[in-house]
CSV table of C-alpha atoms in Angstrom, one decimal:
chain,number,residue,atom,x,y,z
A,260,MET,CA,126.5,40.0,98.4
A,261,ARG,CA,123.7,39.2,96.0
A,262,ALA,CA,121.5,38.0,98.8
A,263,HIS,CA,121.4,41.6,100.1
A,264,ALA,CA,120.6,43.2,96.7
A,265,PRO,CA,116.8,43.3,97.2
A,266,ARG,CA,117.4,45.0,100.5
A,267,ARG,CA,119.7,47.6,98.9
A,268,ASN,CA,117.2,48.2,96.1
A,269,LYS,CA,114.5,48.7,98.7
A,270,THR,CA,116.7,51.0,100.7
A,271,LEU,CA,117.4,53.1,97.5
A,272,GLN,CA,113.7,53.3,96.7
A,273,GLN,CA,113.0,54.5,100.2
A,274,ALA,CA,115.8,57.1,100.0
A,275,LYS,CA,114.4,58.4,96.7
A,276,GLY,CA,111.0,58.5,98.2
A,277,ASN,CA,112.3,60.4,101.2
A,278,ALA,CA,114.1,62.9,99.0
A,279,ALA,CA,111.0,63.5,97.0
A,280,MET,CA,109.1,64.0,100.2
A,281,ARG,CA,111.7,66.5,101.4
A,282,ARG,CA,111.4,68.4,98.1
A,283,SER,CA,107.6,68.6,98.5
A,284,ILE,CA,107.9,69.8,102.1
A,285,LEU,CA,110.4,72.5,101.1
A,286,ALA,CA,108.1,73.7,98.3
A,287,ALA,CA,105.2,73.8,100.7
A,288,LEU,CA,107.3,75.7,103.3
A,289,LEU,CA,108.3,78.3,100.6
A,290,GLY,CA,104.6,78.7,99.6
A,291,ALA,CA,103.7,79.1,103.3
A,292,THR,CA,106.3,81.8,103.7
A,293,LEU,CA,105.0,83.7,100.8
A,294,SER,CA,101.5,83.5,102.0
A,295,LEU,CA,102.3,84.0,105.7
A,296,SER,CA,101.4,87.6,105.7
A,297,ALA,CA,97.9,87.0,104.4
A,298,ALA,CA,97.3,84.1,106.7
A,299,THR,CA,98.2,86.1,109.8
A,300,MET,CA,96.8,89.5,109.0
A,301,PRO,CA,93.5,90.8,110.4
A,302,ALA,CA,90.6,90.7,107.9
A,303,TYR,CA,90.7,94.4,107.3
A,304,ALA,CA,94.3,94.2,106.1
A,305,LYS,CA,93.7,91.6,103.4
A,306,ALA,CA,93.8,93.1,99.9
A,307,ALA,CA,95.5,92.5,96.5
A,308,ALA,CA,99.0,91.2,96.9
A,309,PRO,CA,101.5,92.5,94.2
A,310,ASP,CA,103.5,90.2,92.0
A,311,PHE,CA,106.7,90.6,94.1
A,312,ALA,CA,108.7,88.3,91.9
A,313,ALA,CA,108.0,90.6,88.9
A,314,ALA,CA,108.8,93.7,91.0
A,315,VAL,CA,112.2,92.3,91.8
A,316,ALA,CA,112.8,91.0,88.3
A,317,ASP,CA,112.2,94.4,86.7
A,318,LYS,CA,114.9,95.1,84.1
A,319,GLY,CA,115.3,98.7,85.1
A,320,ARG,CA,117.0,97.8,88.4
A,321,PRO,CA,120.7,98.5,88.6
A,322,ALA,CA,123.2,95.6,88.7
A,323,ASP,CA,124.5,96.5,92.2
A,324,ALA,CA,121.0,96.3,93.6
A,325,ILE,CA,120.3,93.0,91.9
A,326,ALA,CA,123.5,91.6,93.5
A,327,LEU,CA,121.9,92.2,97.0
A,328,ASP,CA,118.8,90.2,96.2
A,329,GLU,CA,120.2,86.8,97.3
A,330,SER,CA,121.0,88.0,100.8
A,331,ARG,CA,118.0,90.4,101.3
A,332,LYS,CA,115.2,88.1,99.8
A,333,PRO,CA,113.0,91.1,98.9
A,334,ALA,CA,110.1,89.2,97.4
A,335,GLU,CA,109.7,87.0,100.5
A,336,VAL,CA,110.3,89.9,102.9
A,337,LEU,CA,107.7,92.2,101.3
A,338,ALA,CA,105.2,89.3,101.1
A,339,PHE,CA,105.6,88.6,104.8
A,340,LEU,CA,105.4,92.3,105.8
A,341,GLY,CA,102.2,92.7,103.7
A,342,LEU,CA,102.9,95.4,101.2
A,343,LYS,CA,99.8,95.8,99.0
A,344,SER,CA,99.0,97.1,95.5
A,345,GLY,CA,98.0,100.8,95.7
A,346,ASP,CA,99.7,101.4,99.1
A,347,LYS,CA,101.2,104.7,100.0
A,348,ALA,CA,104.6,103.5,101.2
A,349,ALA,CA,107.8,105.0,102.7
A,350,ASP,CA,111.4,103.8,102.7
A,351,ILE,CA,113.2,105.6,105.5
A,352,MET,CA,116.9,106.0,105.2
A,353,THR,CA,116.7,104.7,101.7
A,354,GLY,CA,120.4,104.8,100.9
A,355,SER,CA,120.7,103.6,97.3
A,356,GLY,CA,117.0,103.3,97.0
A,357,TYR,CA,117.1,99.5,96.9
A,358,TRP,CA,113.7,98.9,98.7
A,359,ALA,CA,112.1,102.1,97.3
A,360,GLU,CA,112.5,100.9,93.7
A,361,ILE,CA,111.2,97.4,94.4
A,362,MET,CA,108.2,98.8,96.3
A,363,ALA,CA,107.4,101.3,93.6
A,364,ASN,CA,107.3,98.4,91.1
A,365,ALA,CA,105.0,96.5,93.4
A,366,VAL,CA,102.5,99.1,94.5
A,367,GLY,CA,101.7,100.1,90.9
A,368,LYS,CA,100.4,103.3,89.4
A,369,LYS,CA,97.7,103.6,92.1
A,370,GLY,CA,100.3,103.5,94.8
A,371,LYS,CA,103.1,105.9,95.7
A,372,VAL,CA,106.5,105.5,97.3
A,373,THR,CA,108.4,108.2,99.2
A,374,ALA,CA,112.1,107.6,99.9
A,375,PHE,CA,113.5,109.5,102.8
A,376,GLU,CA,117.3,110.1,103.2
A,377,PRO,CA,119.0,112.1,106.0
A,378,SER,CA,120.6,115.4,104.6
A,379,GLN,CA,123.9,114.4,106.3
A,380,PHE,CA,124.2,111.5,103.8
A,381,TYR,CA,124.7,111.8,100.1
A,382,SER,CA,125.9,115.4,100.6
A,383,SER,CA,129.3,115.6,98.9
A,384,PRO,CA,129.4,116.5,95.2
A,385,ASP,CA,130.1,112.9,94.1
A,386,GLU,CA,127.4,111.6,96.4
A,387,MET,CA,124.9,114.1,95.2
A,388,LYS,CA,125.5,112.9,91.7
A,389,VAL,CA,124.4,109.4,92.8
A,390,TRP,CA,121.3,110.8,94.5
A,391,ASP,CA,120.4,112.9,91.5
A,392,ALA,CA,120.8,110.0,89.2
A,393,LEU,CA,118.5,107.9,91.4
A,394,GLY,CA,115.9,110.6,91.2
A,395,LYS,CA,116.1,110.9,87.4
A,396,ARG,CA,116.0,107.1,87.0
A,397,ARG,CA,112.8,106.9,89.1
A,398,PRO,CA,110.7,110.0,88.7
A,399,ASP,CA,107.7,108.1,90.1
A,400,ILE,CA,109.4,108.0,93.5
A,401,SER,CA,109.3,111.1,95.8
A,402,PHE,CA,112.8,111.6,97.2
A,403,VAL,CA,112.8,113.7,100.5
A,404,ARG,CA,115.8,114.9,102.4
A,405,TYR,CA,115.5,115.6,106.2
A,406,PRO,CA,117.8,116.3,109.1
A,407,PHE,CA,118.9,112.9,110.6
A,408,GLU,CA,117.8,114.0,114.1
A,409,ALA,CA,114.5,115.5,113.0
A,410,PHE,CA,112.4,113.2,110.8
A,411,SER,CA,109.0,114.5,109.9
A,412,ALA,CA,106.0,113.5,107.8
A,413,LYS,CA,102.4,114.5,107.7
A,414,PRO,CA,100.0,112.5,109.9
A,415,ASP,CA,98.2,109.5,108.3
A,416,SER,CA,100.5,109.6,105.3
A,417,PHE,CA,101.5,105.9,104.9
A,418,ASP,CA,100.0,102.5,104.6
A,419,PHE,CA,103.4,100.9,104.8
A,420,THR,CA,106.9,101.8,105.9
A,421,ILE,CA,110.1,99.9,105.8
A,422,ILE,CA,113.4,100.6,107.6
A,423,ASN,CA,116.1,98.3,106.5
A,424,LEU,CA,119.3,97.9,108.6
A,425,SER,CA,119.1,101.5,109.7
A,426,TYR,CA,116.8,101.8,112.8
A,427,HIS,CA,119.9,101.1,115.0
A,428,ASP,CA,121.5,104.3,113.7
A,429,LEU,CA,119.0,106.3,115.7
A,430,TYR,CA,121.2,105.4,118.7
A,431,TRP,CA,124.4,106.4,116.9
A,432,GLU,CA,126.3,109.6,117.2
A,433,SER,CA,129.1,110.7,114.9
A,434,GLU,CA,131.0,113.9,114.8
A,435,LYS,CA,132.6,112.8,111.5
A,436,TYR,CA,129.3,112.4,109.8
A,437,LYS,CA,127.6,115.3,111.7
A,438,ILE,CA,125.1,113.0,113.4
A,439,PRO,CA,124.0,114.5,116.7
A,440,ARG,CA,122.5,112.6,119.6
A,441,THR,CA,119.0,111.6,118.4
A,442,ASP,CA,115.9,110.7,120.4
A,443,PRO,CA,114.6,107.3,119.1
A,444,ALA,CA,111.3,107.7,121.0
A,445,ALA,CA,110.6,111.0,119.2
A,446,PHE,CA,111.3,109.4,115.9
A,447,VAL,CA,109.0,106.5,116.5
A,448,LYS,CA,106.3,108.8,117.8
A,449,THR,CA,106.5,110.8,114.6
A,450,LEU,CA,106.4,107.6,112.5
A,451,TYR,CA,103.3,106.4,114.5
A,452,ALA,CA,101.5,109.7,113.7
A,453,ALA,CA,102.5,109.4,110.0
A,454,THR,CA,101.2,105.8,109.8
A,455,LYS,CA,97.6,105.4,108.8
A,456,PRO,CA,95.3,103.4,111.2
A,457,GLY,CA,95.9,99.8,110.4
A,458,GLY,CA,99.1,100.6,108.6
A,459,ILE,CA,102.3,98.6,108.8
A,460,VAL,CA,105.9,99.3,109.7
A,461,GLY,CA,108.5,96.7,108.8
A,462,ILE,CA,111.8,96.7,110.6
A,463,ILE,CA,114.8,94.7,109.5
A,464,ASP,CA,118.1,95.0,111.5
A,465,HIS,CA,121.2,93.3,112.6
A,466,VAL,CA,120.8,91.2,115.8
A,467,GLY,CA,122.9,92.6,118.6
A,468,LEU,CA,123.6,91.5,122.2
A,469,PRO,CA,121.7,92.9,125.2
A,470,GLY,CA,123.4,95.7,127.0
A,471,ASP,CA,124.0,99.4,126.5
A,472,THR,CA,122.2,100.1,123.2
A,473,ARG,CA,124.2,103.2,122.3
A,474,LYS,CA,127.5,101.5,123.0
A,475,THR,CA,126.5,98.4,121.0
A,476,VAL,CA,125.5,100.5,118.0
A,477,ASP,CA,128.6,102.6,118.2
A,478,THR,CA,130.9,99.6,118.3
A,479,VAL,CA,129.3,97.0,116.0
A,480,HIS,CA,126.2,98.7,114.4
A,481,ARG,CA,123.8,96.1,115.8
A,482,ILE,CA,120.8,96.4,118.1
A,483,ASP,CA,119.2,94.1,120.6
A,484,PRO,CA,115.8,93.0,119.1
A,485,ALA,CA,114.2,93.6,122.5
A,486,GLN,CA,115.1,97.3,122.3
A,487,VAL,CA,113.3,97.6,119.0
A,488,LYS,CA,110.2,95.8,120.4
A,489,ALA,CA,110.2,98.1,123.4
A,490,ASP,CA,110.6,101.3,121.4
A,491,PHE,CA,107.7,100.5,119.0
A,492,THR,CA,105.3,99.1,121.5
A,493,ALA,CA,105.9,102.2,123.8
A,494,ALA,CA,104.8,104.4,120.9
A,495,GLY,CA,101.5,102.4,120.4
A,496,PHE,CA,102.5,99.9,117.7
A,497,VAL,CA,101.6,96.3,118.0
A,498,LEU,CA,104.1,93.6,117.1
A,499,GLU,CA,102.0,91.5,114.8
A,500,ALA,CA,104.5,89.0,113.5
A,501,GLU,CA,108.2,88.2,113.2
A,502,SER,CA,110.0,86.1,110.7
A,503,PRO,CA,113.2,84.0,110.5
A,504,ILE,CA,113.6,84.7,106.8
A,505,LEU,CA,116.9,86.5,107.2
A,506,SER,CA,118.2,84.7,110.3
A,507,ASN,CA,121.7,83.3,110.4
A,508,PRO,CA,122.4,81.2,113.6
A,509,ALA,CA,126.1,81.1,112.6
A,510,ASP,CA,126.6,84.8,113.0
A,511,ASP,CA,128.7,86.1,115.9
A,512,HIS,CA,126.6,88.9,117.3
A,513,SER,CA,129.7,90.5,118.8
A,514,LYS,CA,131.2,91.2,115.3
A,515,LEU,CA,131.1,94.5,113.5
A,516,VAL,CA,128.6,94.2,110.7
A,517,PHE,CA,131.2,95.5,108.2
A,518,ASP,CA,133.6,92.7,109.1
A,519,PRO,CA,134.4,91.0,105.8
A,520,ALA,CA,133.7,87.6,107.4
A,521,ILE,CA,130.1,88.4,108.0
A,522,ARG,CA,129.1,91.5,105.9
A,523,GLY,CA,125.9,90.8,104.0
A,524,LYS,CA,125.4,87.6,106.0
A,525,THR,CA,124.5,88.9,109.4
A,526,ASP,CA,121.7,87.5,111.6
A,527,ARG,CA,118.8,89.8,110.9
A,528,PHE,CA,115.4,90.0,112.5
A,529,VAL,CA,112.3,91.0,110.5
A,530,TYR,CA,109.4,92.5,112.5
A,531,ARG,CA,106.0,93.5,111.3
A,532,PHE,CA,104.4,96.2,113.5
A,533,ARG,CA,100.9,97.6,113.0
A,534,LYS,CA,99.2,100.7,114.1
A,535,PRO,CA,95.8,99.7,115.6
A,536,LYS,CA,92.7,100.9,113.9
């Protein structure tokens, strides 16, 4: 036994060295992720990057929003997508205002965030209280209601837009929620016009299986990533980059996203589209 002690000591030293090397590699990968947007952007798009960690850590954010940070990785996602200080930004189908608040913290006083929410949502008296409270808490954000099926915005309004886990809903119909059949192509065309030349649109959504898109959305609230690529490139956007930041290979793409076994842990794609200059 003693004769093998030097070998064991050497093995332990190698293991410690390997562990240290792995930690260094992981740290380097994290740094690469945070700087990926700047590294892959055209020269004209490079500008001051906000302090995303500080934007997320802002003490004014509500507890229920903070609880989502672990699964949504907002600092990493916004760094990848390329939000910049001073941007005029939009959060479409803002819901609770999660992304709008973080982006407003990030773009600073020289920037501006507009949060869009369909008029069919947050329409009951109790829901309106939530919506009103959100507006009072963040008077620096412009909150805009619009008919789900008729999104509109002025041309060349935004440097940056994010649509989080909601683009698939453009293929959804619901009599219960008064959502009529919507034309995704018309929506993306309007968004293209509202995006400034060189501007970015970031799409985050649940990965769905290929097939009938409307059926997939109706049954599991997911979308085939290829459908999103096709919709945006048809409108004139260029898919500049995609990231595995929110991927989950263990996710069963046939499951409803609200299934307790997978809710908040779905396999999600993150696309950065750009309107050419």
